[in-house]
Coordinates of C-alpha atoms in Angstrom, one line a residue:
M1 CA 27.1 2.3 -27.9
M2 CA 30.8 3.1 -27.5
E3 CA 31.7 -0.6 -27.7
A4 CA 29.8 -0.9 -31.0
L5 CA 31.6 2.2 -32.4
A6 CA 34.9 0.7 -31.4
D7 CA 34.1 -2.6 -33.2
F8 CA 32.7 -0.9 -36.3
H9 CA 34.5 -1.8 -39.5
F10 CA 33.9 -3.0 -43.0
L11 CA 34.0 -6.7 -44.0
R12 CA 34.9 -5.9 -47.6
P13 CA 36.7 -2.5 -47.4
L14 CA 38.1 -2.6 -50.9
W15 CA 34.6 -1.7 -52.2
L16 CA 35.2 1.7 -50.6
F17 CA 37.6 2.5 -53.4
A18 CA 34.5 2.8 -55.6
L19 CA 33.2 5.8 -53.6
P20 CA 34.8 8.3 -56.1
A21 CA 32.4 6.9 -58.7
A22 CA 29.5 8.7 -56.9
P23 CA 30.8 12.3 -57.4
L24 CA 31.8 11.2 -60.9
L25 CA 28.2 10.4 -61.6
W26 CA 27.2 13.8 -60.2
W27 CA 29.7 15.6 -62.4
L28 CA 28.6 13.7 -65.5
G29 CA 25.0 14.7 -64.6
R30 CA 26.0 18.4 -64.3
Q31 CA 27.7 18.2 -67.7
A32 CA 24.6 16.7 -69.3
L33 CA 22.6 19.5 -67.9
A34 CA 25.1 22.1 -69.1
R35 CA 25.0 20.7 -72.6
A36 CA 21.1 20.6 -72.5
G37 CA 20.9 18.0 -75.1
G38 CA 22.6 20.1 -77.9
W39 CA 19.9 22.9 -78.0
R40 CA 22.3 25.5 -76.8
E41 CA 23.7 26.0 -80.3
A42 CA 20.3 26.3 -81.9
V43 CA 18.3 28.4 -79.4
A44 CA 19.1 31.7 -77.8
P45 CA 20.2 31.3 -74.1
E46 CA 17.3 33.5 -72.7
L47 CA 14.7 31.4 -74.6
L48 CA 16.4 28.1 -73.8
R49 CA 16.5 28.8 -70.1
V50 CA 12.7 29.3 -70.1
L51 CA 11.9 26.3 -72.3
L52 CA 14.1 23.7 -70.4
E53 CA 13.8 24.9 -66.8
E54 CA 11.4 22.2 -65.8
R55 CA 13.3 19.6 -67.7
N56 CA 16.6 20.5 -66.0
Q57 CA 15.0 20.4 -62.6
D58 CA 13.8 16.9 -63.3
R59 CA 17.2 15.8 -64.5
G60 CA 18.9 17.3 -61.5
L61 CA 16.6 15.4 -59.1
R62 CA 17.3 12.1 -60.9
T63 CA 21.0 12.8 -60.8
K64 CA 20.9 13.3 -57.1
L65 CA 18.9 10.2 -56.6
L66 CA 21.4 8.2 -58.7
V67 CA 24.3 9.5 -56.7
A68 CA 22.7 8.7 -53.4
A69 CA 21.8 5.2 -54.6
A70 CA 25.3 4.6 -55.8
L71 CA 26.7 5.7 -52.4
L72 CA 24.3 3.3 -50.5
A73 CA 25.1 0.5 -52.9
I74 CA 28.9 0.9 -52.4
L75 CA 28.5 1.1 -48.6
A76 CA 26.3 -2.1 -48.6
L77 CA 28.9 -3.9 -50.7
A78 CA 31.6 -2.9 -48.3
G79 CA 29.8 -4.7 -45.5
P80 CA 29.5 -2.5 -42.5
T81 CA 29.5 -4.4 -39.2
W82 CA 29.9 -3.9 -35.5
E83 CA 28.3 -7.1 -34.0
R84 CA 29.6 -10.7 -33.8
L85 CA 27.2 -13.7 -34.0
P86 CA 28.2 -17.3 -33.1
E87 CA 28.2 -19.7 -36.0
P88 CA 28.8 -23.4 -35.6
V89 CA 31.5 -25.2 -37.6
G90 CA 30.0 -27.8 -40.0
Q91 CA 31.7 -31.1 -40.5
R92 CA 30.8 -33.8 -43.0
T93 CA 29.7 -37.1 -41.5
D94 CA 31.3 -39.0 -44.4
G95 CA 33.1 -41.5 -42.2
L96 CA 35.6 -44.1 -43.3
V97 CA 37.4 -46.6 -41.1
V98 CA 40.4 -48.3 -42.7
V99 CA 41.1 -51.7 -41.3
L100 CA 44.7 -52.8 -42.2
D101 CA 45.9 -56.4 -42.0
V102 CA 49.4 -56.4 -40.4
S103 CA 49.8 -60.1 -40.1
M104 CA 52.8 -62.1 -41.1
S105 CA 51.3 -63.1 -44.5
M106 CA 51.5 -59.5 -45.6
L107 CA 55.3 -59.9 -45.8
A108 CA 54.9 -62.2 -48.8
E109 CA 56.6 -60.8 -51.9
D110 CA 54.3 -62.0 -54.7
V111 CA 53.8 -58.2 -55.4
E112 CA 56.9 -56.1 -55.3
P113 CA 58.4 -55.1 -53.0
S114 CA 55.9 -56.8 -50.6
R115 CA 52.2 -57.0 -49.8
M116 CA 52.8 -54.8 -46.7
V117 CA 54.6 -52.1 -48.6
R118 CA 52.1 -52.0 -51.4
A119 CA 49.2 -51.8 -48.9
R120 CA 50.8 -48.9 -47.1
H121 CA 51.4 -47.1 -50.4
K122 CA 47.8 -47.6 -51.4
L123 CA 46.7 -46.3 -48.0
A124 CA 48.8 -43.2 -48.5
D125 CA 47.1 -42.6 -51.9
L126 CA 43.7 -42.9 -50.2
L127 CA 44.6 -40.5 -47.5
G128 CA 46.2 -38.0 -49.9
G129 CA 43.0 -37.8 -51.9
R130 CA 40.6 -37.6 -48.9
Q131 CA 39.7 -33.9 -48.8
E132 CA 36.8 -34.0 -46.4
G133 CA 35.0 -36.3 -44.0
L134 CA 36.4 -38.3 -41.0
T135 CA 38.9 -41.1 -41.3
A136 CA 40.2 -43.7 -38.8
L137 CA 42.8 -46.4 -38.9
V138 CA 42.7 -49.8 -37.2
A139 CA 45.6 -52.3 -37.4
Y140 CA 45.3 -56.0 -36.6
A141 CA 47.1 -59.3 -36.5
G142 CA 46.3 -61.7 -33.6
D143 CA 44.9 -58.7 -31.8
A144 CA 43.4 -55.4 -33.0
H145 CA 44.4 -51.8 -32.1
V146 CA 43.2 -48.3 -32.9
V147 CA 46.0 -46.4 -34.6
T148 CA 43.9 -43.2 -34.9
P149 CA 40.3 -42.5 -34.1
L150 CA 38.0 -40.7 -36.5
T151 CA 39.7 -37.5 -37.4
D152 CA 40.1 -35.1 -40.4
D153 CA 43.8 -35.0 -39.8
T154 CA 44.9 -37.4 -42.6
R155 CA 48.5 -36.2 -42.4
T156 CA 48.9 -37.7 -38.9
I157 CA 47.2 -41.0 -40.1
A158 CA 49.6 -41.2 -43.0
N159 CA 52.6 -40.7 -40.8
L160 CA 51.5 -43.4 -38.4
A161 CA 50.5 -45.8 -41.1
G162 CA 54.0 -45.7 -42.6
A163 CA 55.4 -47.2 -39.4
L164 CA 53.1 -50.3 -39.3
H165 CA 54.9 -53.6 -39.8
P166 CA 54.0 -57.2 -38.8
T167 CA 57.0 -57.6 -36.5
M168 CA 55.7 -54.8 -34.2
M169 CA 52.4 -56.5 -33.4
P170 CA 52.3 -58.0 -29.9
V171 CA 50.3 -61.1 -31.0
Q172 CA 50.8 -62.8 -34.3
G173 CA 47.8 -64.2 -36.2
S174 CA 44.8 -62.9 -38.1
R175 CA 41.7 -61.7 -36.3
P176 CA 39.7 -59.4 -38.6
A177 CA 36.6 -59.8 -36.4
A178 CA 38.3 -58.0 -33.5
A179 CA 39.4 -55.1 -35.9
L180 CA 35.9 -54.8 -37.3
E181 CA 34.4 -54.6 -33.8
L182 CA 36.8 -51.8 -33.0
A183 CA 35.7 -50.0 -36.3
R184 CA 32.1 -50.2 -35.2
Q185 CA 33.0 -49.0 -31.8
L186 CA 34.7 -45.9 -33.3
Y187 CA 31.5 -45.0 -35.1
R188 CA 29.5 -45.5 -31.9
N189 CA 31.9 -43.2 -30.0
A190 CA 31.6 -40.5 -32.7
D191 CA 27.8 -40.9 -32.8
I192 CA 27.8 -41.5 -36.5
E193 CA 24.9 -43.4 -37.8
Q194 CA 26.4 -44.6 -41.1
G195 CA 29.9 -45.0 -42.6
R196 CA 32.1 -47.2 -44.7
I197 CA 34.7 -49.7 -43.5
L198 CA 37.5 -50.6 -45.9
L199 CA 39.3 -53.9 -45.1
I200 CA 42.8 -54.1 -46.7
T201 CA 43.9 -57.7 -46.4
D202 CA 45.1 -60.8 -48.2
A203 CA 42.8 -63.3 -46.6
V204 CA 39.7 -63.7 -44.4
E205 CA 39.4 -67.3 -43.2
R206 CA 35.7 -67.1 -42.0
A207 CA 33.1 -65.0 -43.8
R208 CA 31.1 -64.7 -40.6
D209 CA 33.9 -62.6 -39.1
V210 CA 32.9 -59.9 -41.5
A211 CA 29.2 -60.5 -41.8
E212 CA 28.6 -60.3 -38.0
H213 CA 30.0 -56.7 -37.9
A214 CA 28.5 -55.4 -41.2
T215 CA 25.2 -53.8 -41.9
P216 CA 23.8 -51.8 -44.9
S217 CA 24.6 -48.6 -42.8
F218 CA 28.2 -49.9 -42.2
P219 CA 29.2 -51.9 -45.2
V220 CA 32.6 -53.6 -45.2
S221 CA 34.4 -53.5 -48.6
I222 CA 37.6 -55.4 -49.2
L223 CA 40.8 -54.5 -51.0
G224 CA 42.7 -57.7 -51.8
V225 CA 46.5 -57.6 -51.7
G226 CA 48.5 -60.3 -53.4
T227 CA 48.3 -62.7 -56.3
A228 CA 46.7 -66.1 -57.0
T229 CA 50.2 -67.6 -57.5
G230 CA 51.2 -66.5 -54.0
A231 CA 54.6 -66.6 -52.3
P232 CA 56.3 -67.9 -49.1
I233 CA 56.7 -65.6 -46.1
P234 CA 60.2 -64.4 -45.6
V235 CA 61.3 -63.8 -42.0
R236 CA 64.2 -61.4 -41.6
T237 CA 66.3 -61.3 -38.4
P238 CA 69.0 -58.6 -38.0
G239 CA 72.4 -60.2 -38.5
R240 CA 71.0 -63.4 -40.0
A241 CA 70.1 -64.5 -43.5
P242 CA 66.4 -64.4 -44.4
Q243 CA 64.4 -67.6 -43.6
L244 CA 61.0 -68.8 -44.7
L245 CA 58.1 -69.1 -42.3
R246 CA 57.2 -72.8 -41.7
A247 CA 54.2 -74.5 -40.3
D248 CA 54.2 -76.8 -37.3
D249 CA 54.9 -79.8 -39.5
G250 CA 58.0 -78.1 -40.9
S251 CA 56.5 -77.3 -44.4
V252 CA 57.1 -73.9 -45.9
V253 CA 54.0 -71.6 -45.6
H254 CA 52.8 -70.5 -49.0
V255 CA 50.1 -67.8 -49.0
R256 CA 47.8 -67.1 -52.0
L257 CA 45.1 -64.5 -52.6
D258 CA 41.7 -66.1 -53.0
A259 CA 39.9 -63.3 -54.8
E260 CA 36.7 -65.3 -55.3
H261 CA 36.4 -66.1 -51.6
L262 CA 37.1 -62.5 -50.6
E263 CA 34.4 -61.3 -53.1
E264 CA 31.9 -63.5 -51.4
V265 CA 33.0 -62.2 -48.0
A266 CA 32.5 -58.6 -49.2
E267 CA 29.0 -59.4 -50.5
A268 CA 28.1 -60.9 -47.2
G269 CA 29.4 -57.6 -45.6
H270 CA 27.1 -55.5 -47.8
G271 CA 30.3 -54.1 -49.5
R272 CA 32.4 -54.5 -52.7
Y273 CA 35.6 -56.3 -53.5
R274 CA 38.5 -55.2 -55.7
S275 CA 42.0 -56.5 -56.0
L276 CA 44.9 -54.1 -55.7
A277 CA 45.4 -52.1 -58.9
V278 CA 48.3 -50.0 -60.1
D279 CA 46.0 -47.0 -60.7
G280 CA 43.3 -45.6 -58.5
S281 CA 40.4 -47.4 -60.0
D282 CA 40.2 -49.9 -57.0
L283 CA 39.8 -47.1 -54.4
A284 CA 37.4 -45.1 -56.7
E285 CA 35.0 -48.1 -56.7
L286 CA 35.4 -49.1 -53.1
L287 CA 35.0 -45.6 -51.7
E288 CA 31.7 -45.3 -53.5
T289 CA 30.1 -48.3 -51.8
P290 CA 26.5 -47.2 -51.4
L291 CA 25.0 -46.0 -48.1
P292 CA 21.3 -45.8 -47.2
R293 CA 21.5 -42.0 -46.9
R294 CA 23.6 -39.2 -48.4
A295 CA 26.4 -37.9 -46.2
E296 CA 25.4 -34.7 -44.4
S297 CA 27.2 -32.0 -42.5
R298 CA 26.6 -31.6 -38.8
E299 CA 27.5 -29.0 -36.3
T300 CA 30.6 -29.6 -34.2
E301 CA 31.0 -28.5 -30.6
R302 CA 33.3 -25.7 -31.7
Q303 CA 31.9 -22.3 -32.9
F304 CA 33.4 -19.3 -34.7
D305 CA 32.2 -15.8 -34.0
I306 CA 31.1 -14.4 -37.4
W307 CA 30.7 -10.6 -37.9
S308 CA 27.1 -9.8 -38.8
D309 CA 26.9 -8.1 -42.2
A310 CA 24.7 -5.0 -41.8
G311 CA 25.0 -4.1 -45.4
Y312 CA 21.6 -5.8 -46.1
W313 CA 19.9 -3.0 -44.1
L314 CA 21.1 -0.4 -46.6
L315 CA 19.1 -2.2 -49.3
L316 CA 15.8 -0.8 -47.9
P317 CA 16.7 2.9 -48.4
L318 CA 18.3 2.0 -51.7
A319 CA 15.0 0.4 -52.9
L320 CA 13.1 3.6 -51.8
L321 CA 15.5 5.7 -53.8
V322 CA 15.0 3.5 -56.8
L323 CA 11.2 3.8 -56.4
G324 CA 11.4 7.5 -55.9
G325 CA 13.2 7.9 -59.2
F326 CA 10.8 5.4 -61.0
R327 CA 10.1 7.6 -64.0
R328 CA 11.1 7.5 -67.5
G329 CA 14.7 6.2 -67.7
A330 CA 14.8 5.3 -64.0
L331 CA 14.5 1.5 -64.8
T332 CA 18.3 1.6 -65.5
V333 CA 18.8 1.6 -61.8
V334 CA 17.0 -1.7 -61.2
P335 CA 19.8 -3.9 -62.7
A336 CA 22.3 -2.2 -60.3
L337 CA 20.0 -3.1 -57.3
V338 CA 19.8 -6.7 -58.5
T339 CA 23.6 -6.8 -58.9
V340 CA 24.1 -5.5 -55.3
C341 CA 21.7 -8.2 -54.0
A342 CA 23.4 -10.9 -55.9
L343 CA 26.9 -9.8 -54.8
L344 CA 25.8 -9.6 -51.1
G345 CA 24.2 -13.0 -51.3
S346 CA 27.2 -14.6 -53.0
Q347 CA 29.8 -13.1 -50.6
P348 CA 28.9 -13.8 -47.0
A349 CA 31.0 -12.4 -44.2
G350 CA 33.3 -15.4 -44.1
A351 CA 33.8 -16.0 -47.8
D352 CA 37.0 -16.0 -49.7
F353 CA 39.6 -13.5 -48.4
W354 CA 37.0 -11.4 -46.6
E355 CA 36.9 -14.1 -43.8
R356 CA 37.7 -13.4 -40.2
P357 CA 41.1 -14.2 -38.7
D358 CA 39.9 -17.4 -37.0
Q359 CA 38.4 -18.6 -40.2
R360 CA 41.5 -17.8 -42.2
A361 CA 43.7 -19.4 -39.6
H362 CA 41.6 -22.6 -39.6
R363 CA 42.0 -22.8 -43.4
L364 CA 45.8 -22.3 -43.1
L365 CA 45.9 -25.1 -40.4
R366 CA 43.9 -27.5 -42.6
G367 CA 46.4 -26.7 -45.4
G368 CA 49.3 -27.7 -43.2
D369 CA 50.7 -24.2 -42.6
A370 CA 50.5 -24.4 -38.8
E371 CA 53.1 -21.7 -38.2
R372 CA 51.2 -19.0 -40.0
A373 CA 47.9 -20.2 -38.5
A374 CA 49.3 -19.8 -35.0
G375 CA 50.0 -16.1 -35.7
V376 CA 46.5 -15.5 -37.0
F377 CA 44.3 -17.4 -34.6
E378 CA 42.4 -15.3 -32.0
D379 CA 40.8 -18.4 -30.4
R380 CA 43.2 -19.5 -27.7
S381 CA 42.5 -23.3 -27.9
W382 CA 42.9 -23.4 -31.7
R383 CA 46.1 -21.2 -31.4
A384 CA 47.5 -23.8 -28.9
V385 CA 46.9 -26.6 -31.5
A386 CA 48.6 -24.6 -34.2
R387 CA 51.5 -23.7 -32.0
Y388 CA 51.9 -27.4 -31.1
R389 CA 51.8 -28.5 -34.7
S390 CA 54.4 -25.9 -35.6
A391 CA 56.7 -27.1 -32.8
D392 CA 56.3 -24.0 -30.7
Y393 CA 55.9 -26.0 -27.6
T394 CA 56.6 -23.1 -25.2
G395 CA 53.7 -21.1 -26.7
A396 CA 51.5 -24.2 -26.8
I397 CA 52.1 -24.8 -23.1
Q398 CA 51.0 -21.3 -22.3
D399 CA 47.7 -21.7 -24.2
F400 CA 47.0 -25.3 -23.2
A401 CA 47.5 -24.3 -19.5
V402 CA 44.3 -22.3 -19.4
D403 CA 42.2 -25.4 -20.4
S404 CA 41.4 -27.4 -17.2
T405 CA 39.4 -30.1 -19.0
P406 CA 40.9 -33.6 -19.4
T407 CA 41.6 -32.9 -23.0
G408 CA 43.4 -29.7 -22.2
R409 CA 45.5 -31.4 -19.5
F410 CA 46.3 -34.2 -21.9
N411 CA 47.5 -31.8 -24.6
L412 CA 49.4 -29.8 -21.9
G413 CA 51.2 -33.0 -20.9
N414 CA 52.2 -33.7 -24.5
A415 CA 53.5 -30.2 -25.0
L416 CA 55.5 -30.4 -21.7
A417 CA 57.0 -33.7 -22.7
R418 CA 58.0 -32.3 -26.1
A419 CA 59.6 -29.3 -24.4
G420 CA 61.7 -31.6 -22.1
R421 CA 59.8 -30.7 -18.9
L422 CA 59.2 -34.4 -18.1
E423 CA 58.2 -34.2 -14.4
E424 CA 55.6 -31.5 -15.2
A425 CA 54.3 -33.7 -18.0
V426 CA 53.8 -36.6 -15.6
T427 CA 51.9 -34.3 -13.3
A428 CA 49.6 -33.2 -16.2
F429 CA 48.9 -36.8 -17.2
D430 CA 48.1 -37.6 -13.5
A431 CA 45.5 -34.8 -13.6
V432 CA 44.0 -36.4 -16.7
L433 CA 43.8 -39.8 -15.1
Q434 CA 42.3 -38.4 -11.9
A435 CA 39.5 -36.8 -13.9
A436 CA 39.2 -39.6 -16.4
P437 CA 40.5 -42.9 -15.1
G438 CA 39.8 -44.7 -18.4
H439 CA 41.9 -42.4 -20.5
E440 CA 44.2 -44.9 -22.2
D441 CA 46.3 -42.5 -24.1
A442 CA 47.1 -40.5 -21.0
A443 CA 48.2 -43.7 -19.2
H444 CA 50.3 -44.7 -22.2
N445 CA 52.0 -41.4 -22.6
K446 CA 52.6 -41.1 -18.8
A447 CA 54.3 -44.5 -19.0
L448 CA 56.5 -43.3 -21.8
V449 CA 57.5 -40.1 -20.0
E450 CA 58.3 -42.1 -16.8
E451 CA 60.5 -44.4 -18.8
M452 CA 62.3 -41.3 -20.2
L453 CA 62.8 -40.0 -16.6
S454 CA 64.2 -43.4 -15.5
Q455 CA 66.6 -43.3 -18.4
Q456 CA 67.6 -39.8 -17.5
E457 CA 68.3 -40.7 -13.8
A458 CA 70.3 -43.8 -14.9
S459 CA 72.5 -41.6 -17.1
E460 CA 73.1 -38.8 -14.6
G461 CA 76.2 -40.5 -13.2
K462 CA 77.9 -40.8 -16.5
P463 CA 80.7 -38.3 -17.2
N464 CA 79.7 -37.8 -20.9
A465 CA 76.3 -36.5 -19.9
S466 CA 77.6 -33.2 -18.8
S467 CA 80.7 -33.0 -21.1
D468 CA 78.5 -32.6 -24.1
R469 CA 76.7 -29.8 -22.4
R470 CA 79.8 -27.9 -21.5
T471 CA 81.6 -28.3 -24.8
G472 CA 78.6 -27.8 -27.0
E473 CA 79.6 -30.7 -29.2
G474 CA 77.1 -33.2 -30.6
M475 CA 74.1 -31.0 -29.8
P476 CA 71.6 -31.1 -32.6
S477 CA 69.6 -28.2 -33.7
E478 CA 66.4 -30.2 -33.2
T479 CA 65.1 -32.7 -30.7
S480 CA 62.5 -35.4 -31.3
A481 CA 59.9 -36.9 -28.9
A482 CA 56.5 -38.5 -28.8
R483 CA 54.0 -36.1 -30.3
P484 CA 50.4 -37.2 -30.0
D485 CA 48.0 -35.1 -32.1
P486 CA 46.6 -32.3 -29.8
S487 CA 43.4 -32.1 -31.7
S488 CA 42.2 -35.5 -30.6
T489 CA 42.6 -37.3 -27.3
G490 CA 42.2 -40.7 -28.9
N491 CA 45.2 -40.3 -31.2
A492 CA 48.0 -42.8 -30.6
G493 CA 50.5 -40.1 -31.4
D494 CA 53.4 -39.9 -33.8
A495 CA 56.9 -38.6 -33.7
A496 CA 58.2 -35.5 -35.3
S497 CA 61.1 -33.1 -35.0
G498 CA 60.6 -29.7 -33.3
Q499 CA 62.6 -26.9 -31.7
P500 CA 63.7 -27.5 -28.1
A501 CA 62.1 -25.4 -25.4
S502 CA 63.2 -21.8 -25.4
G503 CA 62.6 -21.0 -21.8
E504 CA 66.3 -21.4 -20.7
D505 CA 68.7 -18.6 -21.0
N506 CA 72.2 -19.4 -22.3
P507 CA 74.7 -18.1 -19.8
S508 CA 77.8 -16.3 -20.8
A509 CA 81.3 -17.8 -20.6
Q510 CA 82.0 -15.8 -17.5
Q511 CA 78.9 -17.0 -15.8
V512 CA 79.8 -20.6 -16.5
A513 CA 83.2 -20.0 -15.0
D514 CA 81.7 -18.4 -11.9
D515 CA 79.3 -21.3 -11.4
S516 CA 81.7 -24.1 -12.1
G517 CA 82.2 -24.8 -8.5
N518 CA 78.5 -24.9 -7.6
P519 CA 77.4 -28.5 -7.3
E520 CA 73.7 -27.5 -7.6
H521 CA 74.4 -25.8 -10.9
R522 CA 76.4 -28.8 -12.1
R523 CA 73.6 -31.2 -11.3
S524 CA 71.1 -29.0 -13.0
Q525 CA 73.3 -28.9 -16.2
E526 CA 73.8 -32.7 -16.1
A527 CA 70.0 -33.3 -15.7
R528 CA 69.2 -31.1 -18.7
A529 CA 72.0 -32.7 -20.8
A530 CA 70.6 -36.2 -19.9
T531 CA 67.1 -35.2 -21.0
E532 CA 68.4 -33.8 -24.3
Q533 CA 70.5 -37.0 -24.8
W534 CA 67.4 -39.2 -24.2
L535 CA 65.3 -37.1 -26.6
R536 CA 67.9 -37.4 -29.3
R537 CA 67.9 -41.1 -29.0
I538 CA 64.1 -41.3 -29.8
P539 CA 63.7 -42.0 -33.5
D540 CA 61.7 -39.8 -35.8
D541 CA 59.7 -42.9 -36.9
P542 CA 56.9 -43.7 -34.5
T543 CA 57.3 -47.5 -34.8
G544 CA 58.6 -48.0 -31.3
L545 CA 55.9 -45.8 -29.8
L546 CA 53.1 -47.7 -31.6
A547 CA 54.6 -51.0 -30.6
R548 CA 54.6 -50.1 -26.9
K549 CA 51.1 -48.8 -27.2
F550 CA 49.9 -52.0 -28.8
Q551 CA 51.7 -54.1 -26.1
H552 CA 50.2 -52.0 -23.4
E553 CA 46.7 -52.5 -24.8
T554 CA 47.1 -56.3 -25.3
R555 CA 48.5 -56.7 -21.7
R556 CA 45.5 -54.8 -20.3
R557 CA 43.0 -56.9 -22.3
L558 CA 44.7 -60.1 -21.1
R559 CA 44.5 -58.9 -17.4
S560 CA 40.8 -57.9 -17.8
G561 CA 39.9 -61.1 -19.6
D562 CA 38.8 -59.3 -22.8
Y563 CA 41.4 -61.2 -24.9
R564 CA 42.4 -64.9 -24.9
Y565 CA 45.1 -66.3 -27.1
R566 CA 44.2 -69.6 -28.7
Q567 CA 47.1 -71.9 -29.4
T568 CA 45.3 -73.5 -32.3
E569 CA 45.3 -70.3 -34.3
R570 CA 47.8 -69.9 -37.2
V571 CA 50.4 -67.2 -36.8
W572 CA 50.2 -65.7 -40.3

């Protein structure tokens, strides 16, 4: 009982400002009785009191009923509550997997500035207009790789897509079949029974590569990039003049867009075909490729606790008051009751600005305001994600540390790495791999952190590693490092800038002087300086990270026999 009283509050407290309207109604009723309908001026007071006594009593009762009904209506609209009820979070199953051709032919410049750049720009337009549903990105050349799994975080996908380039692919060639198989695998992993696949490419050599992986529930539509005139493929090497790609016989490779063939391939894949357009008409048509069923929302594993609105219970006594005053003129109260019911029905506990903190924070996070969301979240796991995305890695570490699941350990490792605590990050990734040996992203991120540690150890003996630390010169205000998306364990990760860890206290000048002869202190300073130097050398653009991820996956497939390179395949 005491706990319920402690939790008691109003969901829509601004309605309480309407409470003065109730005594105002009572006062107006008293004034009406006092005036007695204008008879006071025509009839003597003694006679008027006798004639209107019964009528005044009737009016007084109706006034009291009206005041009581108004009070109950205002309290109901204010939404009294003291109990939380779990409510699942809904998510649309409108899935889209974008399969992007990153082969050498995409370097052709028959569309300015190149096919690759135009394809990335079109993909950015698609992601910018995708307001709901799940989206994934697969890139392919001679081998296929998942850039991001199905997620609603289109900002991360856009960041990673901007780094894709044919020169980063570990195997050159064009294998759309492998990419489409990965797309179908993503849908199976997400337990989604239907979804669209959009293939952005300039050529598909064999129609069966698409037809074998397409069904009416998973149609493959194609966005063609290039022109029928075509162009050669420039190959640029740093420090050398651009050269043109040549075939084995020495002839210059000239690639053209065969729109008719691609349209036939799309039809075989139960999808549509459009050539790249300047406006958004191409995407508008391709993203409306029909599916057997309408997209529905489904419950996710995460739930929000919603305050139960008890205002509905006040409608019962309100209705009794209305019925009690159901006499001549009392019907004027009925519209008020209908209005109350409509307002309560149209303003649930989580609607608009009356929503709970976790709901408001989730909306802020989806809108990209992670810093504000972190300050509003009450749910600790969501607060950790918001802190991570706002570069508050120290706070994210504290919140991720309480999650002992493989996902929690993986996110903890990412936060530790971003905070510069590399050895602890390796330990966290080891915990993930011990619990889930097949966790590819944990293995990949662990390898990156171990590489950073080896670079740090190699630079410890250099004199400039500690001189920058002591003088304070050349130290940036921000550091950069690999930042996989904490909301999904399948995310390849991207790079972004964030504030360095704040757990270290800056010693005063006197303390530095006192500790200058301490070898232990000097080594500690040099180690921290080496870590910061290494983090500064990691570029903001995630191209290198994705390239190493792709190389790691291809090597693993070669070792396991899942991939075989055929020498007869073309390399563009």
